[in-house]
Backbone as JSON Lines, residues from 0, in Angstrom:
{"i":0,"aa":"M","n":[0.85,-1.18,0.0],"ca":[0.0,0.0,0.0],"c":[0.9,1.24,0.0]}
{"i":1,"aa":"E","n":[0.67,2.15,-0.91],"ca":[1.54,3.32,-1.03],"c":[1.2,4.38,0.01]}
{"i":2,"aa":"T","n":[2.23,5.09,0.47],"ca":[2.03,6.21,1.37],"c":[1.44,7.36,0.56]}
{"i":3,"aa":"M","n":[0.34,7.88,1.04],"ca":[-0.3,8.98,0.32],"c":[-0.36,10.24,1.15]}
{"i":4,"aa":"V","n":[-0.33,10.12,2.48],"ca":[-0.51,11.27,3.35],"c":[0.77,11.47,4.16]}
{"i":5,"aa":"R","n":[1.3,12.68,4.1],"ca":[2.48,13.03,4.89],"c":[2.09,14.09,5.91]}
{"i":6,"aa":"L","n":[2.5,13.87,7.15],"ca":[2.23,14.81,8.24],"c":[3.54,15.28,8.84]}
{"i":7,"aa":"C","n":[3.53,16.5,9.38],"ca":[4.68,17.04,10.08],"c":[4.47,16.87,11.58]}
{"i":8,"aa":"V","n":[5.43,16.28,12.25],"ca":[5.33,16.05,13.69],"c":[5.24,17.37,14.46]}
{"i":9,"aa":"N","n":[5.7,18.47,13.88],"ca":[5.69,19.77,14.55],"c":[4.43,20.59,14.29]}
{"i":10,"aa":"N","n":[3.46,20.05,13.59],"ca":[2.24,20.79,13.25],"c":[1.38,20.99,14.5]}
{"i":11,"aa":"R","n":[1.55,22.14,15.14],"ca":[0.88,22.41,16.42],"c":[-0.65,22.39,16.32]}
{"i":12,"aa":"P","n":[-1.27,23.02,15.31],"ca":[-2.73,22.97,15.24],"c":[-3.28,21.55,15.06]}
{"i":13,"aa":"L","n":[-2.52,20.67,14.43],"ca":[-2.97,19.29,14.28],"c":[-2.79,18.54,15.58]}
{"i":14,"aa":"G","n":[-1.66,18.69,16.22],"ca":[-1.4,18.08,17.52],"c":[-1.25,16.57,17.47]}
{"i":15,"aa":"D","n":[-0.86,16.02,18.61],"ca":[-0.66,14.57,18.71],"c":[-1.94,13.79,18.46]}
{"i":16,"aa":"Q","n":[-3.06,14.27,19.02],"ca":[-4.33,13.55,18.83],"c":[-4.76,13.58,17.37]}
{"i":17,"aa":"G","n":[-4.56,14.71,16.71],"ca":[-4.9,14.81,15.29],"c":[-4.07,13.86,14.44]}
{"i":18,"aa":"I","n":[-2.77,13.78,14.76],"ca":[-1.89,12.85,14.04],"c":[-2.37,11.42,14.24]}
{"i":19,"aa":"R","n":[-2.69,11.07,15.49],"ca":[-3.2,9.71,15.75],"c":[-4.5,9.46,15.0]}
{"i":20,"aa":"G","n":[-5.37,10.46,14.94],"ca":[-6.64,10.29,14.23],"c":[-6.45,10.03,12.74]}
{"i":21,"aa":"V","n":[-5.54,10.77,12.12],"ca":[-5.27,10.57,10.69],"c":[-4.65,9.2,10.46]}
{"i":22,"aa":"R","n":[-3.72,8.81,11.32],"ca":[-3.08,7.49,11.17],"c":[-4.1,6.36,11.36]}
{"i":23,"aa":"R","n":[-5.02,6.55,12.29],"ca":[-6.06,5.55,12.53],"c":[-7.02,5.46,11.34]}
{"i":24,"aa":"E","n":[-7.35,6.59,10.77],"ca":[-8.28,6.66,9.64],"c":[-7.69,6.04,8.36]}
{"i":25,"aa":"F","n":[-6.39,6.21,8.17],"ca":[-5.73,5.75,6.95],"c":[-4.51,4.88,7.28]}
{"i":26,"aa":"P","n":[-4.74,3.74,7.89],"ca":[-3.61,2.9,8.31],"c":[-2.74,2.47,7.13]}
{"i":27,"aa":"G","n":[-1.44,2.55,7.35],"ca":[-0.49,2.15,6.31],"c":[-0.29,3.16,5.2]}
{"i":28,"aa":"R","n":[-1.0,4.27,5.25],"ca":[-0.9,5.27,4.18],"c":[-0.36,6.61,4.66]}
{"i":29,"aa":"V","n":[0.08,6.67,5.91],"ca":[0.5,7.93,6.51],"c":[1.94,7.83,6.99]}
{"i":30,"aa":"T","n":[2.73,8.84,6.69],"ca":[4.05,8.96,7.3],"c":[4.07,10.25,8.11]}
{"i":31,"aa":"V","n":[4.72,10.2,9.25],"ca":[4.91,11.37,10.09],"c":[6.4,11.7,10.04]}
{"i":32,"aa":"E","n":[6.71,12.91,9.61],"ca":[8.09,13.3,9.38],"c":[8.48,14.47,10.27]}
{"i":33,"aa":"P","n":[9.78,14.64,10.53],"ca":[10.23,15.76,11.36],"c":[9.92,17.12,10.73]}
{"i":34,"aa":"C","n":[9.94,17.19,9.41],"ca":[9.62,18.43,8.7],"c":[9.24,18.07,7.26]}
{"i":35,"aa":"V","n":[8.18,18.68,6.77],"ca":[7.79,18.46,5.37],"c":[7.94,19.73,4.54]}
{"i":36,"aa":"G","n":[8.53,20.78,5.15],"ca":[8.87,21.98,4.4],"c":[7.79,23.05,4.3]}
{"i":37,"aa":"Y","n":[6.77,22.97,5.12],"ca":[5.7,23.97,5.13],"c":[5.64,24.62,6.51]}
{"i":38,"aa":"C","n":[6.74,25.25,6.91],"ca":[6.88,25.76,8.27],"c":[5.84,26.83,8.61]}
{"i":39,"aa":"G","n":[5.46,27.66,7.66],"ca":[4.44,28.68,7.92],"c":[3.11,28.07,8.31]}
{"i":40,"aa":"E","n":[2.7,27.02,7.62],"ca":[1.44,26.35,7.93],"c":[1.51,25.61,9.26]}
{"i":41,"aa":"C","n":[2.7,25.15,9.63],"ca":[2.86,24.41,10.89],"c":[2.37,25.22,12.08]}
{"i":42,"aa":"C","n":[2.53,26.53,12.01],"ca":[2.16,27.4,13.13],"c":[0.7,27.82,13.09]}
{"i":43,"aa":"T","n":[0.07,27.77,11.93],"ca":[-1.26,28.38,11.8],"c":[-2.4,27.41,11.49]}
{"i":44,"aa":"D","n":[-2.14,26.34,10.74],"ca":[-3.22,25.47,10.28],"c":[-2.89,24.0,10.52]}
{"i":45,"aa":"A","n":[-3.94,23.22,10.72],"ca":[-3.79,21.77,10.64],"c":[-3.61,21.47,9.16]}
{"i":46,"aa":"F","n":[-2.6,20.67,8.83],"ca":[-2.39,20.4,7.41],"c":[-1.78,19.03,7.19]}
{"i":47,"aa":"A","n":[-1.91,18.58,5.96],"ca":[-1.29,17.34,5.51],"c":[-0.91,17.52,4.05]}
{"i":48,"aa":"L","n":[0.03,16.73,3.61],"ca":[0.33,16.65,2.19],"c":[-0.29,15.37,1.68]}
{"i":49,"aa":"Y","n":[-1.16,15.49,0.7],"ca":[-1.8,14.33,0.1],"c":[-1.34,14.26,-1.35]}
{"i":50,"aa":"K","n":[-0.54,13.25,-1.67],"ca":[0.03,13.11,-3.01],"c":[0.67,14.43,-3.45]}
{"i":51,"aa":"R","n":[1.46,15.0,-2.56],"ca":[2.21,16.25,-2.78],"c":[1.35,17.5,-2.83]}
{"i":52,"aa":"K","n":[0.06,17.38,-2.59],"ca":[-0.84,18.53,-2.59],"c":[-1.07,18.96,-1.14]}
{"i":53,"aa":"L","n":[-0.93,20.25,-0.86],"ca":[-1.13,20.78,0.47],"c":[-2.62,20.88,0.78]}
{"i":54,"aa":"I","n":[-3.04,20.23,1.86],"ca":[-4.43,20.29,2.33],"c":[-4.41,20.98,3.69]}
{"i":55,"aa":"T","n":[-5.09,22.12,3.82],"ca":[-5.11,22.85,5.09],"c":[-6.52,22.92,5.64]}
{"i":56,"aa":"A","n":[-6.59,23.02,6.97],"ca":[-7.88,23.1,7.65],"c":[-7.72,23.9,8.93]}
{"i":57,"aa":"D","n":[-8.85,24.33,9.48],"ca":[-8.81,25.09,10.74],"c":[-8.53,24.2,11.94]}
{"i":58,"aa":"D","n":[-8.91,22.92,11.84],"ca":[-8.74,22.01,12.97],"c":[-8.6,20.57,12.47]}
{"i":59,"aa":"P","n":[-8.19,19.65,13.35],"ca":[-7.98,18.26,12.93],"c":[-9.22,17.58,12.36]}
{"i":60,"aa":"E","n":[-10.39,17.89,12.9],"ca":[-11.62,17.26,12.4],"c":[-11.9,17.67,10.96]}
{"i":61,"aa":"E","n":[-11.74,18.95,10.67],"ca":[-11.94,19.42,9.3],"c":[-10.91,18.81,8.35]}
{"i":62,"aa":"L","n":[-9.68,18.66,8.82],"ca":[-8.64,18.05,7.99],"c":[-9.01,16.62,7.64]}
{"i":63,"aa":"L","n":[-9.52,15.87,8.59],"ca":[-9.95,14.49,8.3],"c":[-11.04,14.47,7.24]}
{"i":64,"aa":"I","n":[-11.99,15.38,7.33],"ca":[-13.07,15.46,6.34],"c":[-12.49,15.74,4.95]}
{"i":65,"aa":"L","n":[-11.57,16.7,4.87],"ca":[-10.97,17.04,3.58],"c":[-10.15,15.89,3.01]}
{"i":66,"aa":"L","n":[-9.42,15.18,3.87],"ca":[-8.65,14.03,3.4],"c":[-9.57,12.92,2.92]}
{"i":67,"aa":"R","n":[-10.66,12.67,3.64],"ca":[-11.63,11.66,3.2],"c":[-12.16,12.0,1.81]}
{"i":68,"aa":"E","n":[-12.49,13.28,1.59],"ca":[-12.99,13.71,0.29],"c":[-11.94,13.49,-0.8]}
{"i":69,"aa":"Q","n":[-10.71,13.89,-0.55],"ca":[-9.64,13.74,-1.53],"c":[-9.4,12.27,-1.86]}
{"i":70,"aa":"I","n":[-9.32,11.45,-0.84],"ca":[-9.06,10.02,-1.05],"c":[-10.26,9.35,-1.7]}
{"i":71,"aa":"G","n":[-11.47,9.78,-1.35],"ca":[-12.67,9.26,-1.99],"c":[-12.72,9.58,-3.47]}
{"i":72,"aa":"E","n":[-12.32,10.81,-3.84],"ca":[-12.27,11.19,-5.25],"c":[-11.27,10.33,-6.0]}
{"i":73,"aa":"M","n":[-10.13,10.05,-5.37],"ca":[-9.12,9.23,-6.02],"c":[-9.65,7.81,-6.22]}
{"i":74,"aa":"R","n":[-10.3,7.27,-5.21],"ca":[-10.83,5.91,-5.32],"c":[-11.9,5.82,-6.39]}
{"i":75,"aa":"S","n":[-12.82,6.81,-6.43],"ca":[-13.87,6.76,-7.45],"c":[-13.27,6.95,-8.84]}
{"i":76,"aa":"G","n":[-12.2,7.73,-8.94],"ca":[-11.52,7.89,-10.22],"c":[-10.84,6.62,-10.68]}
{"i":77,"aa":"D","n":[-10.39,5.78,-9.73],"ca":[-9.76,4.51,-10.08],"c":[-10.78,3.5,-10.59]}
{"i":78,"aa":"I","n":[-12.03,3.63,-10.15],"ca":[-13.07,2.66,-10.52],"c":[-13.5,2.87,-11.96]}
{"i":79,"aa":"K","n":[-13.52,4.11,-12.42],"ca":[-13.99,4.42,-13.78],"c":[-13.15,3.77,-14.83]}
């Protein structure tokens, strides 16, 4: 299973619980890295990189919703 979601361990708005939530939601598809190069977002927004695309949200719950939508679009695109 390919890694699709990258998280920064320093992303304060996402926090430890948010990281655990994303990892639980997408097992085997998430990597948590010391830095993913989006330091400005680390301080202001919960964020993830999904297939190299920056996904930002106001909080961890919204980020999960956005990731579900992105991954759902990819899955439905694979079915066609």
